[in-house]
Amino acid sequence: EEFPRSEILAMEKELLGIYVSGNPLDSYQDLLKKFISCTTLDFSNGEDTEGKIPDNTKVIIGGIVDTLSVKYTRKNDKMAFITLEDINGSVEVVVFPKVYTKCAPLLAENKVLLVSGRTQVAADGVTKVICEDIRSYEELEEASRTLWIKLPAEKNISAESIIPILMQSRGASKVIIYDEKTKRKLPVRPQYYVKPVEELISTLTQMCGEGCVVVK
């Protein structure tokens, strides 16, 4: 029985300390590049500080969780220290209790994440990232897609009647409704973005007709 490639790469890193069969992030890079503002090459490592991102700068980085350590504060709240690794290197990400409470389900070793936060450059010149938000790769995939819905001219369907259906499958994919009668594109507010699952697409297709619902 063959192991999945992701498991092979994880075993290589654990046993050898390096990836032999390729970097696990290779297949994620194209999508991550659309969301990140920098890479670990832009951070100071204590030796190379010239031209690096300064302290308290807002950044968005993407990578794979190499190590995860959960600690308790003096108030007995959970927080985490993550080593996030991109294709160039790694950076420590500090997740304080407030953010940890919200993002804990996303935190696991070998998980690909997008981290938003602020840089903290220590006295020794090494940069950390103080985490403000975390998104999973799966959410990024969702956010990179758009659900297009055409309201056919021959059918009496309003944009307002579509909203309750969208609310049944909330997610990160944008929704644009095209009204064939008025030839207008109607962007839908973010609170009505969707997870474009088969059930939602099927319901909308039954309502609007074949070929009127497309995910791009």
PDB file of C-alpha atoms in Angstrom:
ATOM      1  CA  GLU A   1       0.000   0.000   0.000  1.00  0.00           C
ATOM      2  CA  GLU A   2       1.437   3.369  -1.051  1.00  0.00           C
ATOM      3  CA  PHE A   3       1.559   6.309   1.350  1.00  0.00           C
ATOM      4  CA  PRO A   4       0.124   9.644   0.159  1.00  0.00           C
ATOM      5  CA  ARG A   5       2.806  12.098  -0.968  1.00  0.00           C
ATOM      6  CA  SER A   6       1.999  14.477   1.914  1.00  0.00           C
ATOM      7  CA  GLU A   7       2.647  11.695   4.454  1.00  0.00           C
ATOM      8  CA  ILE A   8       5.918  10.710   2.760  1.00  0.00           C
ATOM      9  CA  LEU A   9       7.161  14.302   2.901  1.00  0.00           C
ATOM     10  CA  ALA A  10       6.140  14.627   6.560  1.00  0.00           C
ATOM     11  CA  MET A  11       8.038  11.421   7.412  1.00  0.00           C
ATOM     12  CA  GLU A  12      11.129  12.639   5.545  1.00  0.00           C
ATOM     13  CA  LYS A  13      11.136  15.890   7.516  1.00  0.00           C
ATOM     14  CA  GLU A  14      10.628  14.103  10.834  1.00  0.00           C
ATOM     15  CA  LEU A  15      13.284  11.432  10.249  1.00  0.00           C
ATOM     16  CA  LEU A  16      15.887  13.370   8.260  1.00  0.00           C
ATOM     17  CA  GLY A  17      15.178  17.000   9.098  1.00  0.00           C
ATOM     18  CA  ILE A  18      14.870  17.832   5.389  1.00  0.00           C
ATOM     19  CA  TYR A  19      12.539  17.135   2.469  1.00  0.00           C
ATOM     20  CA  VAL A  20      14.075  14.727  -0.050  1.00  0.00           C
ATOM     21  CA  SER A  21      11.187  14.229  -2.475  1.00  0.00           C
ATOM     22  CA  GLY A  22      10.388  17.911  -2.903  1.00  0.00           C
ATOM     23  CA  ASN A  23       8.868  20.696  -0.814  1.00  0.00           C
ATOM     24  CA  PRO A  24       5.272  20.011   0.312  1.00  0.00           C
ATOM     25  CA  LEU A  25       4.450  23.648  -0.412  1.00  0.00           C
ATOM     26  CA  ASP A  26       5.203  23.318  -4.140  1.00  0.00           C
ATOM     27  CA  SER A  27       1.599  22.481  -4.997  1.00  0.00           C
ATOM     28  CA  TYR A  28       0.236  25.302  -2.796  1.00  0.00           C
ATOM     29  CA  GLN A  29       2.452  28.136  -4.009  1.00  0.00           C
ATOM     30  CA  ASP A  30       0.336  29.494  -6.880  1.00  0.00           C
ATOM     31  CA  LEU A  31      -2.641  30.129  -4.624  1.00  0.00           C
ATOM     32  CA  LEU A  32      -0.628  31.376  -1.621  1.00  0.00           C
ATOM     33  CA  LYS A  33       1.103  33.985  -3.797  1.00  0.00           C
ATOM     34  CA  LYS A  34      -2.271  35.632  -4.434  1.00  0.00           C
ATOM     35  CA  PHE A  35      -2.722  36.359  -0.724  1.00  0.00           C
ATOM     36  CA  ILE A  36       0.703  36.889   0.879  1.00  0.00           C
ATOM     37  CA  SER A  37       2.415  40.270   1.232  1.00  0.00           C
ATOM     38  CA  CYS A  38       5.903  38.905   1.913  1.00  0.00           C
ATOM     39  CA  THR A  39       7.991  35.773   2.501  1.00  0.00           C
ATOM     40  CA  THR A  40      10.471  34.798   5.223  1.00  0.00           C
ATOM     41  CA  LEU A  41      13.245  36.235   3.019  1.00  0.00           C
ATOM     42  CA  ASP A  42      11.872  39.670   3.919  1.00  0.00           C
ATOM     43  CA  PHE A  43      12.395  39.117   7.658  1.00  0.00           C
ATOM     44  CA  SER A  44      15.540  39.891   9.623  1.00  0.00           C
ATOM     45  CA  ASN A  45      17.334  36.824  10.997  1.00  0.00           C
ATOM     46  CA  GLY A  46      19.626  38.783  13.306  1.00  0.00           C
ATOM     47  CA  GLU A  47      22.543  38.727  10.887  1.00  0.00           C
ATOM     48  CA  ASP A  48      21.093  40.083   7.657  1.00  0.00           C
ATOM     49  CA  THR A  49      19.035  43.141   8.690  1.00  0.00           C
ATOM     50  CA  GLU A  50      19.530  45.563   5.801  1.00  0.00           C
ATOM     51  CA  GLY A  51      16.385  46.232   3.791  1.00  0.00           C
ATOM     52  CA  LYS A  52      14.290  43.880   5.915  1.00  0.00           C
ATOM     53  CA  ILE A  53      10.730  44.579   7.123  1.00  0.00           C
ATOM     54  CA  PRO A  54      10.859  46.809  10.225  1.00  0.00           C
ATOM     55  CA  ASP A  55       9.250  46.278  13.619  1.00  0.00           C
ATOM     56  CA  ASN A  56       5.450  46.571  13.990  1.00  0.00           C
ATOM     57  CA  THR A  57       4.679  46.249  10.281  1.00  0.00           C
ATOM     58  CA  LYS A  58       1.473  44.539   9.135  1.00  0.00           C
ATOM     59  CA  VAL A  59       2.286  41.392   7.110  1.00  0.00           C
ATOM     60  CA  ILE A  60       0.547  38.404   5.548  1.00  0.00           C
ATOM     61  CA  ILE A  61       2.600  35.235   5.185  1.00  0.00           C
ATOM     62  CA  GLY A  62       1.770  31.721   4.050  1.00  0.00           C
ATOM     63  CA  GLY A  63       3.392  28.422   4.858  1.00  0.00           C
ATOM     64  CA  ILE A  64       3.227  25.041   6.507  1.00  0.00           C
ATOM     65  CA  VAL A  65       3.216  24.490  10.281  1.00  0.00           C
ATOM     66  CA  ASP A  66       6.540  22.802  11.077  1.00  0.00           C
ATOM     67  CA  THR A  67       6.188  22.851  14.864  1.00  0.00           C
ATOM     68  CA  LEU A  68       3.343  23.805  17.189  1.00  0.00           C
ATOM     69  CA  SER A  69       3.690  24.403  20.918  1.00  0.00           C
ATOM     70  CA  VAL A  70       0.643  25.220  23.082  1.00  0.00           C
ATOM     71  CA  LYS A  71       1.321  26.977  26.400  1.00  0.00           C
ATOM     72  CA  TYR A  72      -0.730  28.378  29.282  1.00  0.00           C
ATOM     73  CA  THR A  73      -0.528  31.992  30.420  1.00  0.00           C
ATOM     74  CA  ARG A  74      -0.519  33.063  34.076  1.00  0.00           C
ATOM     75  CA  LYS A  75      -4.283  33.459  33.767  1.00  0.00           C
ATOM     76  CA  ASN A  76      -4.466  29.831  32.566  1.00  0.00           C
ATOM     77  CA  ASP A  77      -5.418  30.854  29.015  1.00  0.00           C
ATOM     78  CA  LYS A  78      -4.059  28.881  26.087  1.00  0.00           C
ATOM     79  CA  MET A  79      -1.702  30.450  23.537  1.00  0.00           C
ATOM     80  CA  ALA A  80       0.575  28.972  20.890  1.00  0.00           C
ATOM     81  CA  PHE A  81       4.005  29.301  19.354  1.00  0.00           C
ATOM     82  CA  ILE A  82       4.217  28.147  15.741  1.00  0.00           C
ATOM     83  CA  THR A  83       7.195  27.657  13.467  1.00  0.00           C
ATOM     84  CA  LEU A  84       5.752  28.517  10.065  1.00  0.00           C
ATOM     85  CA  GLU A  85       7.849  27.403   7.118  1.00  0.00           C
ATOM     86  CA  ASP A  86       7.616  28.737   3.559  1.00  0.00           C
ATOM     87  CA  ILE A  87       9.778  27.724   0.587  1.00  0.00           C
ATOM     88  CA  ASN A  88      12.536  30.143   1.668  1.00  0.00           C
ATOM     89  CA  GLY A  89      12.822  29.567   5.406  1.00  0.00           C
ATOM     90  CA  SER A  90      10.859  29.790   8.644  1.00  0.00           C
ATOM     91  CA  VAL A  91       9.546  32.325  11.154  1.00  0.00           C
ATOM     92  CA  GLU A  92       8.146  32.056  14.658  1.00  0.00           C
ATOM     93  CA  VAL A  93       4.487  33.048  14.937  1.00  0.00           C
ATOM     94  CA  VAL A  94       3.097  33.947  18.367  1.00  0.00           C
ATOM     95  CA  VAL A  95      -0.633  33.348  18.821  1.00  0.00           C
ATOM     96  CA  PHE A  96      -1.947  35.086  21.931  1.00  0.00           C
ATOM     97  CA  PRO A  97      -5.063  33.771  23.790  1.00  0.00           C
ATOM     98  CA  LYS A  98      -7.694  35.969  22.107  1.00  0.00           C
ATOM     99  CA  VAL A  99      -6.645  34.860  18.614  1.00  0.00           C
ATOM    100  CA  TYR A 100      -5.912  31.308  19.775  1.00  0.00           C
ATOM    101  CA  THR A 101      -9.494  30.887  21.028  1.00  0.00           C
ATOM    102  CA  LYS A 102     -10.815  31.824  17.584  1.00  0.00           C
ATOM    103  CA  CYS A 103      -8.267  29.949  15.463  1.00  0.00           C
ATOM    104  CA  ALA A 104      -7.390  26.857  17.553  1.00  0.00           C
ATOM    105  CA  PRO A 105      -9.289  24.407  15.256  1.00  0.00           C
ATOM    106  CA  LEU A 106      -6.976  25.410  12.374  1.00  0.00           C
ATOM    107  CA  LEU A 107      -3.744  24.796  14.255  1.00  0.00           C
ATOM    108  CA  ALA A 108      -1.960  21.518  13.572  1.00  0.00           C
ATOM    109  CA  GLU A 109       1.469  20.401  12.379  1.00  0.00           C
ATOM    110  CA  ASN A 110       1.814  20.025   8.585  1.00  0.00           C
ATOM    111  CA  LYS A 111      -1.212  22.274   8.047  1.00  0.00           C
ATOM    112  CA  VAL A 112      -0.907  24.976   5.347  1.00  0.00           C
ATOM    113  CA  LEU A 113      -2.032  28.343   6.701  1.00  0.00           C
ATOM    114  CA  LEU A 114      -2.207  32.028   5.839  1.00  0.00           C
ATOM    115  CA  VAL A 115      -1.193  34.182   8.815  1.00  0.00           C
ATOM    116  CA  SER A 116      -1.934  37.900   9.174  1.00  0.00           C
ATOM    117  CA  GLY A 117      -0.162  39.841  11.884  1.00  0.00           C
ATOM    118  CA  ARG A 118       2.512  42.338  12.833  1.00  0.00           C
ATOM    119  CA  THR A 119       6.260  41.951  12.925  1.00  0.00           C
ATOM    120  CA  GLN A 120       8.138  42.054  16.203  1.00  0.00           C
ATOM    121  CA  VAL A 121      11.878  42.527  15.822  1.00  0.00           C
ATOM    122  CA  ALA A 122      13.663  41.412  18.997  1.00  0.00           C
ATOM    123  CA  ALA A 123      16.805  43.010  20.477  1.00  0.00           C
ATOM    124  CA  ASP A 124      18.911  40.359  18.742  1.00  0.00           C
ATOM    125  CA  GLY A 125      17.425  41.391  15.378  1.00  0.00           C
ATOM    126  CA  VAL A 126      15.347  38.247  14.832  1.00  0.00           C
ATOM    127  CA  THR A 127      11.824  38.830  13.492  1.00  0.00           C
ATOM    128  CA  LYS A 128       8.729  37.143  14.869  1.00  0.00           C
ATOM    129  CA  VAL A 129       5.126  37.606  13.767  1.00  0.00           C
ATOM    130  CA  ILE A 130       2.453  38.431  16.336  1.00  0.00           C
ATOM    131  CA  CYS A 131      -0.623  36.746  14.893  1.00  0.00           C
ATOM    132  CA  GLU A 132      -3.877  38.652  14.390  1.00  0.00           C
ATOM    133  CA  ASP A 133      -5.739  36.185  12.173  1.00  0.00           C
ATOM    134  CA  ILE A 134      -5.328  32.758  10.562  1.00  0.00           C
ATOM    135  CA  ARG A 135      -6.993  31.283   7.494  1.00  0.00           C
ATOM    136  CA  SER A 136      -6.739  27.709   6.269  1.00  0.00           C
ATOM    137  CA  TYR A 137      -5.641  26.798   2.750  1.00  0.00           C
ATOM    138  CA  GLU A 138      -9.092  25.310   2.173  1.00  0.00           C
ATOM    139  CA  GLU A 139     -10.656  28.703   2.897  1.00  0.00           C
ATOM    140  CA  LEU A 140      -8.226  30.359   0.468  1.00  0.00           C
ATOM    141  CA  GLU A 141      -9.254  27.897  -2.246  1.00  0.00           C
ATOM    142  CA  GLU A 142     -12.857  28.827  -1.564  1.00  0.00           C
ATOM    143  CA  ALA A 143     -12.077  32.562  -1.546  1.00  0.00           C
ATOM    144  CA  SER A 144     -10.316  32.305  -4.913  1.00  0.00           C
ATOM    145  CA  ARG A 145     -13.525  31.129  -6.625  1.00  0.00           C
ATOM    146  CA  THR A 146     -16.610  33.054  -7.705  1.00  0.00           C
ATOM    147  CA  LEU A 147     -20.169  31.762  -8.032  1.00  0.00           C
ATOM    148  CA  TRP A 148     -21.938  33.329 -11.045  1.00  0.00           C
ATOM    149  CA  ILE A 149     -25.732  33.199 -11.154  1.00  0.00           C
ATOM    150  CA  LYS A 150     -27.661  34.328 -14.227  1.00  0.00           C
ATOM    151  CA  LEU A 151     -31.277  35.405 -13.790  1.00  0.00           C
ATOM    152  CA  PRO A 152     -32.833  34.510 -17.178  1.00  0.00           C
ATOM    153  CA  ALA A 153     -34.903  37.218 -18.878  1.00  0.00           C
ATOM    154  CA  GLU A 154     -37.790  34.812 -19.451  1.00  0.00           C
ATOM    155  CA  LYS A 155     -38.079  33.885 -15.762  1.00  0.00           C
ATOM    156  CA  ASN A 156     -39.471  36.145 -13.076  1.00  0.00           C
ATOM    157  CA  ILE A 157     -36.684  35.682 -10.518  1.00  0.00           C
ATOM    158  CA  SER A 158     -35.435  38.556  -8.368  1.00  0.00           C
ATOM    159  CA  ALA A 159     -31.972  38.880  -6.870  1.00  0.00           C
ATOM    160  CA  GLU A 160     -33.625  39.181  -3.442  1.00  0.00           C
ATOM    161  CA  SER A 161     -35.144  35.710  -3.801  1.00  0.00           C
ATOM    162  CA  ILE A 162     -31.654  34.232  -4.262  1.00  0.00           C
ATOM    163  CA  ILE A 163     -30.312  35.527  -0.922  1.00  0.00           C
ATOM    164  CA  PRO A 164     -32.108  33.033   1.398  1.00  0.00           C
ATOM    165  CA  ILE A 165     -30.684  30.177  -0.674  1.00  0.00           C
ATOM    166  CA  LEU A 166     -27.148  31.586  -0.431  1.00  0.00           C
ATOM    167  CA  MET A 167     -27.515  31.865   3.345  1.00  0.00           C
ATOM    168  CA  GLN A 168     -27.953  28.093   3.598  1.00  0.00           C
ATOM    169  CA  SER A 169     -24.335  27.542   2.500  1.00  0.00           C
ATOM    170  CA  ARG A 170     -22.210  30.372   3.851  1.00  0.00           C
ATOM    171  CA  GLY A 171     -18.544  30.419   2.981  1.00  0.00           C
ATOM    172  CA  ALA A 172     -15.752  32.443   1.377  1.00  0.00           C
ATOM    173  CA  SER A 173     -16.581  32.330  -2.349  1.00  0.00           C
ATOM    174  CA  LYS A 174     -17.765  35.568  -3.938  1.00  0.00           C
ATOM    175  CA  VAL A 175     -21.191  35.679  -5.567  1.00  0.00           C
ATOM    176  CA  ILE A 176     -22.110  37.742  -8.619  1.00  0.00           C
ATOM    177  CA  ILE A 177     -25.664  37.761  -9.945  1.00  0.00           C
ATOM    178  CA  TYR A 178     -26.188  38.702 -13.595  1.00  0.00           C
ATOM    179  CA  ASP A 179     -29.661  40.022 -14.429  1.00  0.00           C
ATOM    180  CA  GLU A 180     -30.199  39.165 -18.089  1.00  0.00           C
ATOM    181  CA  LYS A 181     -33.224  41.492 -18.310  1.00  0.00           C
ATOM    182  CA  THR A 182     -31.337  44.637 -17.268  1.00  0.00           C
ATOM    183  CA  LYS A 183     -27.915  43.352 -18.377  1.00  0.00           C
ATOM    184  CA  ARG A 184     -26.495  44.347 -14.992  1.00  0.00           C
ATOM    185  CA  LYS A 185     -23.986  42.568 -12.756  1.00  0.00           C
ATOM    186  CA  LEU A 186     -25.073  42.630  -9.133  1.00  0.00           C
ATOM    187  CA  PRO A 187     -22.197  41.886  -6.693  1.00  0.00           C
ATOM    188  CA  VAL A 188     -23.468  40.288  -3.502  1.00  0.00           C
ATOM    189  CA  ARG A 189     -22.352  41.529  -0.060  1.00  0.00           C
ATOM    190  CA  PRO A 190     -19.629  39.497   1.742  1.00  0.00           C
ATOM    191  CA  GLN A 191     -22.059  38.295   4.425  1.00  0.00           C
ATOM    192  CA  TYR A 192     -23.779  36.279   1.679  1.00  0.00           C
ATOM    193  CA  TYR A 193     -20.621  34.678   0.241  1.00  0.00           C
ATOM    194  CA  VAL A 194     -20.931  30.903  -0.086  1.00  0.00           C
ATOM    195  CA  LYS A 195     -19.357  27.499   0.056  1.00  0.00           C
ATOM    196  CA  PRO A 196     -20.148  26.389  -3.524  1.00  0.00           C
ATOM    197  CA  VAL A 197     -21.165  22.833  -2.676  1.00  0.00           C
ATOM    198  CA  GLU A 198     -23.060  20.556  -5.056  1.00  0.00           C
ATOM    199  CA  GLU A 199     -26.353  20.886  -3.151  1.00  0.00           C
ATOM    200  CA  LEU A 200     -26.310  24.703  -3.455  1.00  0.00           C
ATOM    201  CA  ILE A 201     -25.457  24.619  -7.154  1.00  0.00           C
ATOM    202  CA  SER A 202     -28.193  22.039  -7.775  1.00  0.00           C
ATOM    203  CA  THR A 203     -30.832  24.149  -5.954  1.00  0.00           C
ATOM    204  CA  LEU A 204     -29.877  27.309  -7.849  1.00  0.00           C
ATOM    205  CA  THR A 205     -29.798  25.440 -11.173  1.00  0.00           C
ATOM    206  CA  GLN A 206     -33.331  24.098 -10.594  1.00  0.00           C
ATOM    207  CA  MET A 207     -34.472  27.643  -9.885  1.00  0.00           C
ATOM    208  CA  CYS A 208     -32.667  29.490 -12.703  1.00  0.00           C
ATOM    209  CA  GLY A 209     -32.169  26.795 -15.318  1.00  0.00           C
ATOM    210  CA  GLU A 210     -29.347  24.706 -16.823  1.00  0.00           C
ATOM    211  CA  GLY A 211     -26.189  26.661 -17.581  1.00  0.00           C
ATOM    212  CA  CYS A 212     -27.218  29.597 -15.364  1.00  0.00           C
ATOM    213  CA  VAL A 213     -24.990  28.674 -12.416  1.00  0.00           C
ATOM    214  CA  VAL A 214     -21.220  28.536 -12.859  1.00  0.00           C
ATOM    215  CA  VAL A 215     -18.257  28.408 -10.463  1.00  0.00           C
ATOM    216  CA  LYS A 216     -15.068  30.004 -11.812  1.00  0.00           C
TER     217      LYS A 216
END
